[in-house]
Amino acid sequence: MTQGEFAEAVEKYGDMVFRVAFSSLGRREDAEDVAQEALLKLWRADRSFESEEHTRFWLIRVTVNECRRSARWYKRNVPVEEVPERADTPESRELLDTVMGLPEKLRVAAYLFYYEGYSTREIARLVSAPEATVRSRLSRARERLREILKEEENI
Amino acid sequence: MKNRAFEEAFSDVRLSDTARERIIDAAIDKAPAWARRRVLRPMRVALAAVLAVSLLTCTALAVSPELRDMLWGDFSDEAQNYSPDESAAQVYDGVEARISSALTDGYIMRLHVEFRDTEGDRLREIYEKNKELHQEFPVMGINVEGPEGASGPMAPYDMSMICAPKIIAFDEETGILTLEFFQQTMNPPEGMNKISLDIPTGFLGTKAVTVEVPAPEGMYLYTDDDGYVTDTARPVETMTSVKIGWRLTAPVETLTVRHAVTGPLEAHVSDIGLTVYAEMGKAPAGWNSDVTVTLSDGTALTFDNGGLAGTMSGGIADRLLTTIEFAAPVDVSEVASVTLGGVEIAFD
């Protein structure tokens, strides 16, 4: 991978990696640290991927692993007020706050399912957990989010 | 299928331009990533080390005096409730593993282990590689054992609750590598009298090592060549292990656990931390994040003032578990109540 290709990859996948890290850690500065580590893994790996989807899957898995490493070092709790400033609707803000108020594993599962669109089976592979555990986490997340998302047909 | 509301909610959660530039610069510089991290992470490491140890023996400790001071930290005046016995050290593959400190209340388990290569200088190479990659080692298990040698039930199968060793020191002169191990457990055995650690043989090697973990659906975990723990349908290699341990010399206050039940919440507190069980779907929001420990003199320990150091959560079936460690030892008799997500649990 050339430096130019890496810069393109950072541009292309940076937000996704950051969101995964942010959904896990809840703090911007921690998420940026993890995003840096995950993307540098891509740089160091210098490997080819079968497809863009393969690249995304690999990066998410690396990011989840990096989050675990970070979280094991005395994970601080997540003050909701640290969620980045936003200029969109109050409903979106409420949803984001609610998601970030969920326990870490629930919000990661919810993010990967509802934002990234992965199946429970895929999420199980991404987070190294049994599929039944992922379904349980999603169920618990859904229970907390139902009131906010009751208008959404996919919930 | 993506959810529209989620897309909108997360649409502005984006990596900053500054972070993008830093990442690209880091790659171009090719400098070790750990050296470019902001000061935040080293501070955390130092905090973790201070939290980790309540007792050390001079005979077993081979790290520098400065590190020893840091490791003792606020726990330095704690009584020694564990001490080395005949199983404190084992040699495998020419590497001696020796426990240098142990801290547990039966729920929270933390060990420091020193490794010394009796046949060469392999640990230096491993340290040089892993300090840069911030790499973890394959999974190992800490046990607390009762009078009959029975171990307490291990924490449920959950990645965050599996023992996660980390490098905390390397002595350039002696070549001794010190790792910290941390783990939670569900219920300590009656009469707990020993803490021990299972070490897979060859775990410090650079090759992938398979670690078999009790898990549903026939899944196994292993560490790949990049150091990532991942899953596989069947074990690549069956591991063997050696066990090292320290024995409890006498019952001490550290092991006294107080217990209270309030509806879907159950709390145990010791001088090193708080363990909370919650019933899934019934516990109040914030039960594992909005936590306050109130002492009898009115002092409130929260995550904001440094009184509470951090949490580790997991769960199985309909039961969730979180352990919260204190930043400094707390006199159990002075703990008046614990408030979890707005629900106060008063201790007698």
Short mmCIF file of C-alpha atoms in Angstrom, two decimals:
data_model
loop_
_atom_site.label_atom_id
_atom_site.label_comp_id
_atom_site.label_asym_id
_atom_site.label_seq_id
_atom_site.Cartn_x
_atom_site.Cartn_y
_atom_site.Cartn_z
CA MET A 1 0.00 0.00 0.00
CA THR A 2 1.40 3.36 -0.98
CA GLN A 3 1.12 6.44 1.16
CA GLY A 4 -1.45 7.80 -1.25
CA GLU A 5 -3.50 4.63 -1.06
CA PHE A 6 -3.33 4.73 2.72
CA ALA A 7 -4.50 8.35 2.75
CA GLU A 8 -7.43 7.29 0.58
CA ALA A 9 -8.20 4.44 2.94
CA VAL A 10 -8.18 6.80 5.91
CA GLU A 11 -10.57 9.06 4.05
CA LYS A 12 -12.78 6.16 3.03
CA TYR A 13 -12.90 4.13 6.22
CA GLY A 14 -11.93 6.68 8.87
CA ASP A 15 -15.47 7.59 9.83
CA MET A 16 -16.60 3.98 9.99
CA VAL A 17 -13.67 2.94 12.17
CA PHE A 18 -14.19 5.96 14.39
CA ARG A 19 -17.90 5.26 14.81
CA VAL A 20 -17.28 1.66 15.78
CA ALA A 21 -14.69 2.79 18.33
CA PHE A 22 -16.90 5.59 19.58
CA SER A 23 -19.88 3.28 19.97
CA SER A 24 -17.71 1.01 22.08
CA LEU A 25 -15.70 3.48 24.14
CA GLY A 26 -18.01 6.47 24.23
CA ARG A 27 -15.23 9.03 24.40
CA ARG A 28 -13.99 10.90 21.37
CA GLU A 29 -10.36 11.00 22.43
CA ASP A 30 -10.30 7.27 23.18
CA ALA A 31 -12.09 6.50 19.94
CA GLU A 32 -9.54 8.55 18.00
CA ASP A 33 -6.71 6.62 19.62
CA VAL A 34 -8.31 3.34 18.68
CA ALA A 35 -9.12 4.52 15.17
CA GLN A 36 -5.47 5.43 14.73
CA GLU A 37 -4.34 2.02 15.90
CA ALA A 38 -6.83 0.20 13.70
CA LEU A 39 -5.95 2.15 10.58
CA LEU A 40 -2.23 1.79 11.24
CA LYS A 41 -2.83 -1.96 11.40
CA LEU A 42 -4.16 -1.68 7.89
CA TRP A 43 -1.04 0.21 6.87
CA ARG A 44 1.29 -2.29 8.50
CA ALA A 45 -0.64 -5.31 7.28
CA ASP A 46 -0.01 -4.24 3.70
CA ARG A 47 -2.29 -6.98 2.46
CA SER A 48 -4.83 -7.33 -0.27
CA PHE A 49 -8.51 -7.89 0.35
CA GLU A 50 -11.03 -9.76 -1.70
CA SER A 51 -13.44 -6.87 -1.80
CA GLU A 52 -14.35 -3.58 -0.20
CA GLU A 53 -16.73 -5.45 2.06
CA HIS A 54 -13.88 -7.70 3.13
CA THR A 55 -11.79 -4.64 3.96
CA ARG A 56 -14.62 -3.14 5.99
CA PHE A 57 -15.19 -6.40 7.86
CA TRP A 58 -11.48 -6.76 8.62
CA LEU A 59 -11.21 -3.17 9.83
CA ILE A 60 -14.26 -3.46 12.08
CA ARG A 61 -12.90 -6.62 13.61
CA VAL A 62 -9.52 -4.99 14.22
CA THR A 63 -11.26 -1.98 15.72
CA VAL A 64 -13.35 -4.14 18.03
CA ASN A 65 -10.17 -5.90 19.16
CA GLU A 66 -8.43 -2.59 19.74
CA CYS A 67 -11.39 -1.35 21.75
CA ARG A 68 -11.18 -4.39 23.95
CA ARG A 69 -7.53 -3.71 24.61
CA SER A 70 -8.28 -0.15 25.47
CA ALA A 71 -11.32 -1.04 27.55
CA ARG A 72 -9.42 -3.55 29.61
CA TRP A 73 -7.29 -0.77 30.92
CA TYR A 74 -9.78 0.58 33.38
CA LYS A 75 -12.52 1.58 31.11
CA ARG A 76 -13.99 4.85 32.19
CA ASN A 77 -17.67 5.31 32.00
CA VAL A 78 -19.28 7.32 29.30
CA PRO A 79 -20.73 10.67 30.18
CA VAL A 80 -23.38 11.26 27.57
CA GLU A 81 -22.49 14.92 27.42
CA GLU A 82 -19.25 13.94 25.70
CA VAL A 83 -21.15 12.94 22.63
CA PRO A 84 -19.95 15.31 19.88
CA GLU A 85 -21.87 18.47 19.28
CA ARG A 86 -24.48 18.05 16.62
CA ALA A 87 -26.62 20.34 14.60
CA ASP A 88 -29.38 17.99 13.48
CA THR A 89 -32.77 17.21 14.88
CA PRO A 90 -33.58 16.76 18.56
CA GLU A 91 -34.89 13.28 17.74
CA SER A 92 -31.54 12.21 16.36
CA ARG A 93 -29.78 13.71 19.31
CA GLU A 94 -32.08 11.84 21.68
CA LEU A 95 -31.44 8.57 19.89
CA LEU A 96 -27.68 9.06 19.94
CA ASP A 97 -27.75 9.95 23.63
CA THR A 98 -29.87 6.92 24.38
CA VAL A 99 -27.65 4.59 22.40
CA MET A 100 -24.56 5.93 24.12
CA GLY A 101 -26.25 5.46 27.46
CA LEU A 102 -26.56 1.74 26.86
CA PRO A 103 -23.99 -0.66 28.29
CA GLU A 104 -20.99 -0.96 25.99
CA LYS A 105 -21.78 -4.35 24.50
CA LEU A 106 -25.36 -3.43 23.78
CA ARG A 107 -24.50 -0.23 21.96
CA VAL A 108 -21.80 -1.90 19.86
CA ALA A 109 -24.23 -4.61 18.83
CA ALA A 110 -26.92 -2.04 18.12
CA TYR A 111 -24.55 0.10 16.09
CA LEU A 112 -23.29 -2.79 13.98
CA PHE A 113 -26.82 -4.06 13.39
CA TYR A 114 -28.74 -0.86 12.83
CA TYR A 115 -26.10 1.40 11.31
CA GLU A 116 -23.67 -0.90 9.55
CA GLY A 117 -26.41 -3.34 8.63
CA TYR A 118 -24.64 -6.51 9.68
CA SER A 119 -26.58 -9.67 10.54
CA THR A 120 -26.41 -11.20 13.99
CA ARG A 121 -24.24 -13.97 12.58
CA GLU A 122 -21.81 -11.46 11.12
CA ILE A 123 -21.77 -9.45 14.34
CA ALA A 124 -21.02 -12.63 16.26
CA ARG A 125 -17.91 -13.06 14.13
CA LEU A 126 -16.96 -9.42 14.47
CA VAL A 127 -17.13 -9.35 18.25
CA SER A 128 -16.07 -12.97 18.88
CA ALA A 129 -19.23 -13.86 20.73
CA PRO A 130 -21.82 -16.57 20.24
CA GLU A 131 -24.66 -15.56 17.95
CA ALA A 132 -27.14 -16.18 20.76
CA THR A 133 -25.28 -13.65 22.87
CA VAL A 134 -25.49 -11.08 20.09
CA ARG A 135 -29.21 -11.68 19.72
CA SER A 136 -29.60 -11.23 23.45
CA ARG A 137 -27.67 -7.98 23.38
CA LEU A 138 -29.75 -6.70 20.51
CA SER A 139 -32.92 -7.66 22.28
CA ARG A 140 -31.88 -5.75 25.36
CA ALA A 141 -30.81 -2.75 23.30
CA ARG A 142 -34.07 -2.84 21.38
CA GLU A 143 -36.02 -2.88 24.61
CA ARG A 144 -34.32 0.31 25.72
CA LEU A 145 -34.64 1.97 22.32
CA ARG A 146 -38.15 0.92 21.46
CA GLU A 147 -39.79 4.07 22.73
CA ILE A 148 -37.58 6.28 20.61
CA LEU A 149 -37.60 4.11 17.54
CA LYS A 150 -41.20 3.00 17.67
CA GLU A 151 -41.88 4.78 14.42
CA GLU A 152 -39.09 2.94 12.67
CA GLU A 153 -40.32 -0.08 10.83
CA ASN A 154 -37.04 -1.96 11.15
CA ILE A 155 -37.04 -2.03 14.91
CA MET B 1 -30.66 -3.47 6.58
CA LYS B 2 -29.67 -0.07 7.83
CA ASN B 3 -31.97 1.84 10.08
CA ARG B 4 -32.73 5.39 8.99
CA ALA B 5 -32.90 6.83 12.48
CA PHE B 6 -29.53 5.31 13.33
CA GLU B 7 -28.01 6.72 10.19
CA GLU B 8 -29.20 10.18 11.11
CA ALA B 9 -28.14 9.88 14.72
CA PHE B 10 -24.59 8.80 13.90
CA SER B 11 -24.16 10.86 10.75
CA ASP B 12 -22.16 13.55 12.53
CA VAL B 13 -20.05 11.18 14.57
CA ARG B 14 -16.99 11.52 12.38
CA LEU B 15 -13.26 11.29 12.63
CA SER B 16 -11.86 14.79 12.90
CA ASP B 17 -9.58 16.23 10.26
CA THR B 18 -6.89 16.62 12.88
CA ALA B 19 -7.08 12.93 13.72
CA ARG B 20 -6.94 12.00 10.04
CA GLU B 21 -3.80 14.06 9.58
CA ARG B 22 -2.23 12.54 12.68
CA ILE B 23 -2.93 9.02 11.46
CA ILE B 24 -1.46 9.66 8.04
CA ASP B 25 1.57 11.35 9.59
CA ALA B 26 2.02 8.41 11.93
CA ALA B 27 2.06 5.97 9.06
CA ILE B 28 4.48 8.04 7.05
CA ASP B 29 6.81 8.54 9.97
CA LYS B 30 6.81 4.81 10.61
CA ALA B 31 7.56 5.54 14.21
CA PRO B 32 6.19 3.09 16.77
CA ALA B 33 2.54 3.93 17.31
CA TRP B 34 2.76 3.63 21.08
CA ALA B 35 5.37 6.36 21.19
CA ARG B 36 3.06 8.84 19.49
CA ARG B 37 0.05 8.38 21.71
CA ARG B 38 -1.04 11.27 23.75
CA VAL B 39 -0.08 11.27 27.39
CA LEU B 40 -3.48 9.85 28.29
CA ARG B 41 -2.54 6.22 27.77
CA PRO B 42 0.68 6.18 29.82
CA MET B 43 -1.26 7.79 32.63
CA ARG B 44 -3.80 5.04 32.45
CA VAL B 45 -1.09 2.42 32.53
CA ALA B 46 0.40 3.99 35.60
CA LEU B 47 -3.02 4.10 37.23
CA ALA B 48 -3.63 0.51 36.37
CA ALA B 49 -0.37 -0.49 37.95
CA VAL B 50 -1.11 1.42 41.11
CA LEU B 51 -4.47 -0.22 41.36
CA ALA B 52 -3.17 -3.63 40.71
CA VAL B 53 -1.18 -4.47 43.77
CA SER B 54 -1.97 -4.74 47.42
CA LEU B 55 0.93 -6.88 48.45
CA LEU B 56 4.40 -7.68 47.26
CA THR B 57 7.22 -9.61 48.81
CA CYS B 58 10.74 -8.31 48.54
CA THR B 59 12.11 -11.74 47.85
CA ALA B 60 9.85 -12.25 44.90
CA LEU B 61 10.06 -8.75 43.51
CA ALA B 62 12.71 -8.20 40.91
CA VAL B 63 11.49 -4.98 39.32
CA SER B 64 13.08 -1.62 39.99
CA PRO B 65 12.50 0.27 43.26
CA GLU B 66 10.71 3.01 41.32
CA LEU B 67 8.30 0.52 39.79
CA ARG B 68 7.84 -1.17 43.12
CA ASP B 69 6.84 2.14 44.66
CA MET B 70 4.40 2.73 41.85
CA LEU B 71 2.94 -0.74 42.13
CA TRP B 72 2.49 -0.52 45.86
CA GLY B 73 0.83 2.85 45.57
CA ASP B 74 -2.09 3.45 47.88
CA PHE B 75 -2.33 -0.23 48.69
CA SER B 76 1.10 -0.32 50.31
CA ASP B 77 -0.18 -0.54 53.87
CA GLU B 78 -2.50 -3.43 53.21
CA ALA B 79 -1.93 -6.64 55.13
CA GLN B 80 -0.36 -9.43 53.17
CA ASN B 81 -3.06 -12.00 52.83
CA TYR B 82 -1.38 -14.14 50.23
CA SER B 83 2.15 -15.43 50.20
CA PRO B 84 4.25 -17.70 48.01
CA ASP B 85 4.15 -21.43 48.54
CA GLU B 86 5.71 -24.35 46.74
CA SER B 87 3.68 -23.57 43.66
CA ALA B 88 4.64 -19.91 43.42
CA ALA B 89 7.04 -20.53 40.55
CA GLN B 90 7.26 -23.00 37.67
CA VAL B 91 9.70 -23.42 34.82
CA TYR B 92 8.42 -24.33 31.38
CA ASP B 93 10.16 -24.15 28.05
CA GLY B 94 13.15 -22.79 29.95
CA VAL B 95 11.11 -19.82 31.18
CA GLU B 96 10.51 -19.38 34.89
CA ALA B 97 7.14 -17.90 35.83
CA ARG B 98 6.78 -16.52 39.33
CA ILE B 99 3.92 -14.66 40.98
CA SER B 100 5.18 -11.42 42.48
CA SER B 101 1.92 -10.01 43.78
CA ALA B 102 -1.69 -11.02 44.20
CA LEU B 103 -4.84 -9.09 44.88
CA THR B 104 -8.32 -10.54 45.13
CA ASP B 105 -11.52 -10.31 47.08
CA GLY B 106 -12.88 -13.42 45.44
CA TYR B 107 -14.61 -11.50 42.66
CA ILE B 108 -11.84 -9.28 41.38
CA MET B 109 -8.61 -11.13 40.71
CA ARG B 110 -5.35 -9.47 39.79
CA LEU B 111 -1.90 -10.99 39.59
CA HIS B 112 1.54 -9.78 38.66
CA VAL B 113 3.79 -12.46 37.27
CA GLU B 114 7.50 -12.22 36.49
CA PHE B 115 8.98 -14.25 33.66
CA ARG B 116 12.70 -15.02 33.42
CA ASP B 117 14.36 -16.87 30.58
CA THR B 118 16.81 -19.37 32.07
CA GLU B 119 18.09 -20.45 28.68
CA GLY B 120 18.59 -17.21 26.81
CA ASP B 121 17.28 -13.73 26.17
CA ARG B 122 14.03 -14.51 24.38
CA LEU B 123 11.93 -12.27 26.62
CA ARG B 124 13.77 -9.15 25.49
CA GLU B 125 12.78 -9.85 21.91
CA ILE B 126 9.21 -10.51 22.93
CA TYR B 127 9.12 -7.28 24.92
CA GLU B 128 10.56 -5.25 22.06
CA LYS B 129 7.93 -6.62 19.71
CA ASN B 130 4.94 -6.33 21.97
CA LYS B 131 5.58 -2.94 23.50
CA GLU B 132 5.34 -1.50 20.03
CA LEU B 133 2.28 -3.41 19.01
CA HIS B 134 0.63 -3.07 22.39
CA GLN B 135 -0.05 -6.71 21.93
CA GLU B 136 -1.92 -9.00 24.20
CA PHE B 137 -1.04 -12.56 24.92
CA PRO B 138 -3.18 -15.61 24.60
CA VAL B 139 -5.91 -16.12 27.12
CA MET B 140 -5.08 -17.61 30.47
CA GLY B 141 -7.19 -18.23 33.52
CA ILE B 142 -6.90 -17.10 37.11
CA ASN B 143 -8.53 -19.36 39.67
CA VAL B 144 -9.51 -18.92 43.27
CA GLU B 145 -9.59 -22.21 45.09
CA GLY B 146 -11.27 -23.53 48.21
CA PRO B 147 -10.20 -26.08 50.82
CA GLU B 148 -10.85 -29.04 48.57
CA GLY B 149 -8.99 -27.47 45.70
CA ALA B 150 -12.23 -26.67 43.93
CA SER B 151 -12.21 -23.53 41.87
CA GLY B 152 -14.91 -20.94 42.05
CA PRO B 153 -17.14 -20.80 39.01
CA MET B 154 -15.43 -18.87 36.29
CA ALA B 155 -16.91 -15.79 34.84
CA PRO B 156 -19.35 -16.47 32.04
CA TYR B 157 -18.05 -16.78 28.56
CA ASP B 158 -17.51 -13.24 27.52
CA MET B 159 -14.47 -11.65 25.94
CA SER B 160 -14.23 -8.78 28.38
CA MET B 161 -14.21 -11.17 31.30
CA ILE B 162 -11.49 -13.48 30.12
CA CYS B 163 -8.09 -13.01 31.68
CA ALA B 164 -6.19 -10.37 29.73
CA PRO B 165 -2.47 -10.23 30.42
CA LYS B 166 -0.53 -7.06 29.74
CA ILE B 167 3.14 -6.14 29.91
CA ILE B 168 3.79 -3.70 32.74
CA ALA B 169 7.58 -3.81 33.06
CA PHE B 170 10.79 -5.13 31.60
CA ASP B 171 14.03 -4.99 33.55
CA GLU B 172 16.85 -4.34 31.11
CA GLU B 173 19.50 -5.67 33.47
CA THR B 174 17.89 -8.88 34.64
CA GLY B 175 15.78 -9.52 31.56
CA ILE B 176 12.72 -10.11 33.74
CA LEU B 177 9.42 -9.41 32.03
CA THR B 178 6.49 -8.56 34.32
CA LEU B 179 2.92 -9.08 33.20
CA GLU B 180 -0.33 -8.17 34.87
CA PHE B 181 -3.32 -10.50 34.75
CA PHE B 182 -6.86 -9.45 35.57
CA GLN B 183 -10.06 -11.42 35.71
CA GLN B 184 -13.51 -11.44 37.24
CA THR B 185 -15.29 -14.42 38.67
CA MET B 186 -18.90 -15.06 39.56
CA ASN B 187 -18.88 -16.72 42.97
CA PRO B 188 -15.77 -17.48 45.00
CA PRO B 189 -15.69 -20.85 46.74
CA GLU B 190 -16.34 -21.14 50.45
CA GLY B 191 -13.15 -20.88 52.45
CA MET B 192 -11.16 -19.53 49.53
CA ASN B 193 -7.53 -20.18 50.33
CA LYS B 194 -5.53 -19.94 47.15
CA ILE B 195 -5.21 -17.89 43.98
CA SER B 196 -3.57 -19.51 40.99
CA LEU B 197 -2.94 -19.00 37.32
CA ASP B 198 -2.94 -21.44 34.43
CA ILE B 199 -0.29 -20.57 31.87
CA PRO B 200 -0.40 -22.24 28.47
CA THR B 201 3.00 -23.61 27.64
CA GLY B 202 4.67 -21.54 24.98
CA PHE B 203 2.37 -18.61 25.46
CA LEU B 204 5.24 -16.17 25.22
CA GLY B 205 6.27 -17.60 21.89
CA THR B 206 5.68 -15.78 18.66
CA LYS B 207 3.68 -18.55 17.07
CA ALA B 208 -0.05 -18.76 17.32
CA VAL B 209 -1.19 -20.59 20.41
CA THR B 210 -4.61 -22.07 20.71
CA VAL B 211 -6.40 -21.64 23.97
CA GLU B 212 -9.43 -23.75 24.56
CA VAL B 213 -12.13 -21.95 26.49
CA PRO B 214 -15.40 -23.43 27.65
CA ALA B 215 -17.84 -21.91 25.26
CA PRO B 216 -21.20 -22.72 23.79
CA GLU B 217 -21.67 -23.87 20.24
CA GLY B 218 -18.32 -25.62 20.13
CA MET B 219 -16.40 -22.42 19.57
CA TYR B 220 -12.75 -21.99 20.47
CA LEU B 221 -10.54 -18.97 20.75
CA TYR B 222 -7.03 -18.56 19.49
CA THR B 223 -4.52 -15.82 19.00
CA ASP B 224 -3.49 -15.30 15.43
CA ASP B 225 -0.14 -14.15 14.10
CA ASP B 226 -1.17 -10.52 14.50
CA GLY B 227 -1.96 -11.07 18.15
CA TYR B 228 -5.70 -10.87 17.71
CA VAL B 229 -7.96 -13.14 19.64
CA THR B 230 -10.41 -14.68 17.28
CA ASP B 231 -12.67 -17.69 17.09
CA THR B 232 -12.55 -20.91 15.21
CA ALA B 233 -14.87 -23.86 14.92
CA ARG B 234 -12.28 -26.29 16.22
CA PRO B 235 -8.96 -25.97 18.04
CA VAL B 236 -5.90 -25.58 15.90
CA GLU B 237 -3.67 -26.94 18.58
CA THR B 238 -4.44 -28.34 22.00
CA MET B 239 -2.65 -26.50 24.72
CA THR B 240 -1.08 -27.79 27.86
CA SER B 241 -0.47 -25.60 30.84
CA VAL B 242 1.40 -25.18 34.08
CA LYS B 243 -0.09 -23.71 37.20
CA ILE B 244 1.46 -21.26 39.63
CA GLY B 245 -0.22 -19.98 42.76
CA TRP B 246 -0.06 -18.26 46.09
CA ARG B 247 -1.72 -19.54 49.22
CA LEU B 248 -3.82 -17.54 51.61
CA THR B 249 -2.03 -17.49 54.94
CA ALA B 250 -4.85 -16.31 57.18
CA PRO B 251 -8.33 -14.86 56.86
CA VAL B 252 -8.09 -11.11 56.64
CA GLU B 253 -10.47 -8.22 56.30
CA THR B 254 -9.72 -7.98 52.61
CA LEU B 255 -11.74 -11.09 52.01
CA THR B 256 -14.73 -10.02 54.04
CA VAL B 257 -17.50 -9.39 51.58
CA ARG B 258 -20.62 -7.56 52.48
CA HIS B 259 -23.77 -8.32 50.70
CA ALA B 260 -27.06 -6.62 50.08
CA VAL B 261 -29.97 -7.33 47.79
CA THR B 262 -32.41 -4.77 46.48
CA GLY B 263 -34.81 -6.02 43.89
CA PRO B 264 -32.93 -6.76 40.68
CA LEU B 265 -29.60 -5.59 42.07
CA GLU B 266 -27.14 -7.38 44.31
CA ALA B 267 -23.92 -5.81 45.52
CA HIS B 268 -20.79 -7.13 47.17
CA VAL B 269 -18.18 -4.75 48.46
CA SER B 270 -14.64 -5.32 49.68
CA ASP B 271 -11.78 -2.98 50.36
CA ILE B 272 -10.59 -3.20 46.78
CA GLY B 273 -13.82 -2.92 44.86
CA LEU B 274 -17.48 -3.45 44.28
CA THR B 275 -19.15 -6.31 42.45
CA VAL B 276 -22.72 -5.87 41.26
CA TYR B 277 -25.13 -8.38 39.77
CA ALA B 278 -28.14 -7.17 37.88
CA GLU B 279 -31.17 -8.94 36.55
CA MET B 280 -31.41 -8.39 32.82
CA GLY B 281 -34.20 -6.06 31.81
CA LYS B 282 -35.05 -5.13 35.38
CA ALA B 283 -32.02 -3.22 36.56
CA PRO B 284 -32.30 0.57 36.40
CA ALA B 285 -30.55 2.45 33.62
CA GLY B 286 -27.04 3.40 34.63
CA TRP B 287 -26.72 0.58 37.16
CA ASN B 288 -23.18 -0.09 35.96
CA SER B 289 -22.11 3.41 35.01
CA ASP B 290 -23.90 5.84 37.34
CA VAL B 291 -22.35 4.50 40.51
CA THR B 292 -21.71 6.14 43.87
CA VAL B 293 -20.23 4.53 46.96
CA THR B 294 -21.12 6.52 50.07
CA LEU B 295 -19.07 6.21 53.25
CA SER B 296 -20.46 6.64 56.74
CA ASP B 297 -18.89 10.08 57.03
CA GLY B 298 -20.78 11.21 53.94
CA THR B 299 -17.88 10.93 51.53
CA ALA B 300 -19.16 10.00 48.09
CA LEU B 301 -16.89 8.04 45.78
CA THR B 302 -17.71 8.41 42.11
CA PHE B 303 -15.94 8.02 38.84
CA ASP B 304 -15.37 11.74 38.68
CA ASN B 305 -13.34 12.27 41.81
CA GLY B 306 -11.03 9.33 41.45
CA GLY B 307 -12.61 7.30 44.19
CA LEU B 308 -13.80 4.74 41.68
CA ALA B 309 -11.27 3.66 39.14
CA GLY B 310 -13.09 1.82 36.40
CA THR B 311 -15.48 -0.93 35.47
CA MET B 312 -15.47 -4.23 33.69
CA SER B 313 -18.80 -5.67 32.61
CA GLY B 314 -20.16 -8.86 31.21
CA GLY B 315 -23.03 -11.23 31.60
CA ILE B 316 -24.65 -14.52 30.88
CA ALA B 317 -28.24 -15.58 30.43
CA ASP B 318 -30.37 -13.16 32.43
CA ARG B 319 -27.63 -12.08 34.81
CA LEU B 320 -25.22 -9.23 34.31
CA LEU B 321 -22.06 -8.61 36.27
CA THR B 322 -19.94 -5.53 36.74
CA THR B 323 -16.91 -5.06 38.92
CA ILE B 324 -15.83 -1.58 39.91
CA GLU B 325 -12.42 -1.09 41.44
CA PHE B 326 -11.55 1.48 44.05
CA ALA B 327 -8.69 3.86 43.33
CA ALA B 328 -7.45 3.35 46.88
CA PRO B 329 -8.31 0.86 49.63
CA VAL B 330 -11.64 1.50 51.33
CA ASP B 331 -12.47 0.38 54.86
CA VAL B 332 -15.40 -1.97 54.33
CA SER B 333 -16.87 -1.09 57.70
CA GLU B 334 -17.13 2.53 56.56
CA VAL B 335 -19.21 1.77 53.49
CA ALA B 336 -22.75 2.96 54.18
CA SER B 337 -24.42 2.49 50.83
CA VAL B 338 -24.00 1.99 47.13
CA THR B 339 -26.14 3.84 44.62
CA LEU B 340 -26.56 2.25 41.20
CA GLY B 341 -28.48 4.12 38.54
CA GLY B 342 -30.32 6.07 41.21
CA VAL B 343 -31.18 3.02 43.33
CA GLU B 344 -29.55 3.10 46.73
CA ILE B 345 -28.48 -0.12 48.42
CA ALA B 346 -27.80 0.48 52.09
CA PHE B 347 -25.45 -1.83 53.96
CA ASP B 348 -26.25 -2.83 57.51
#
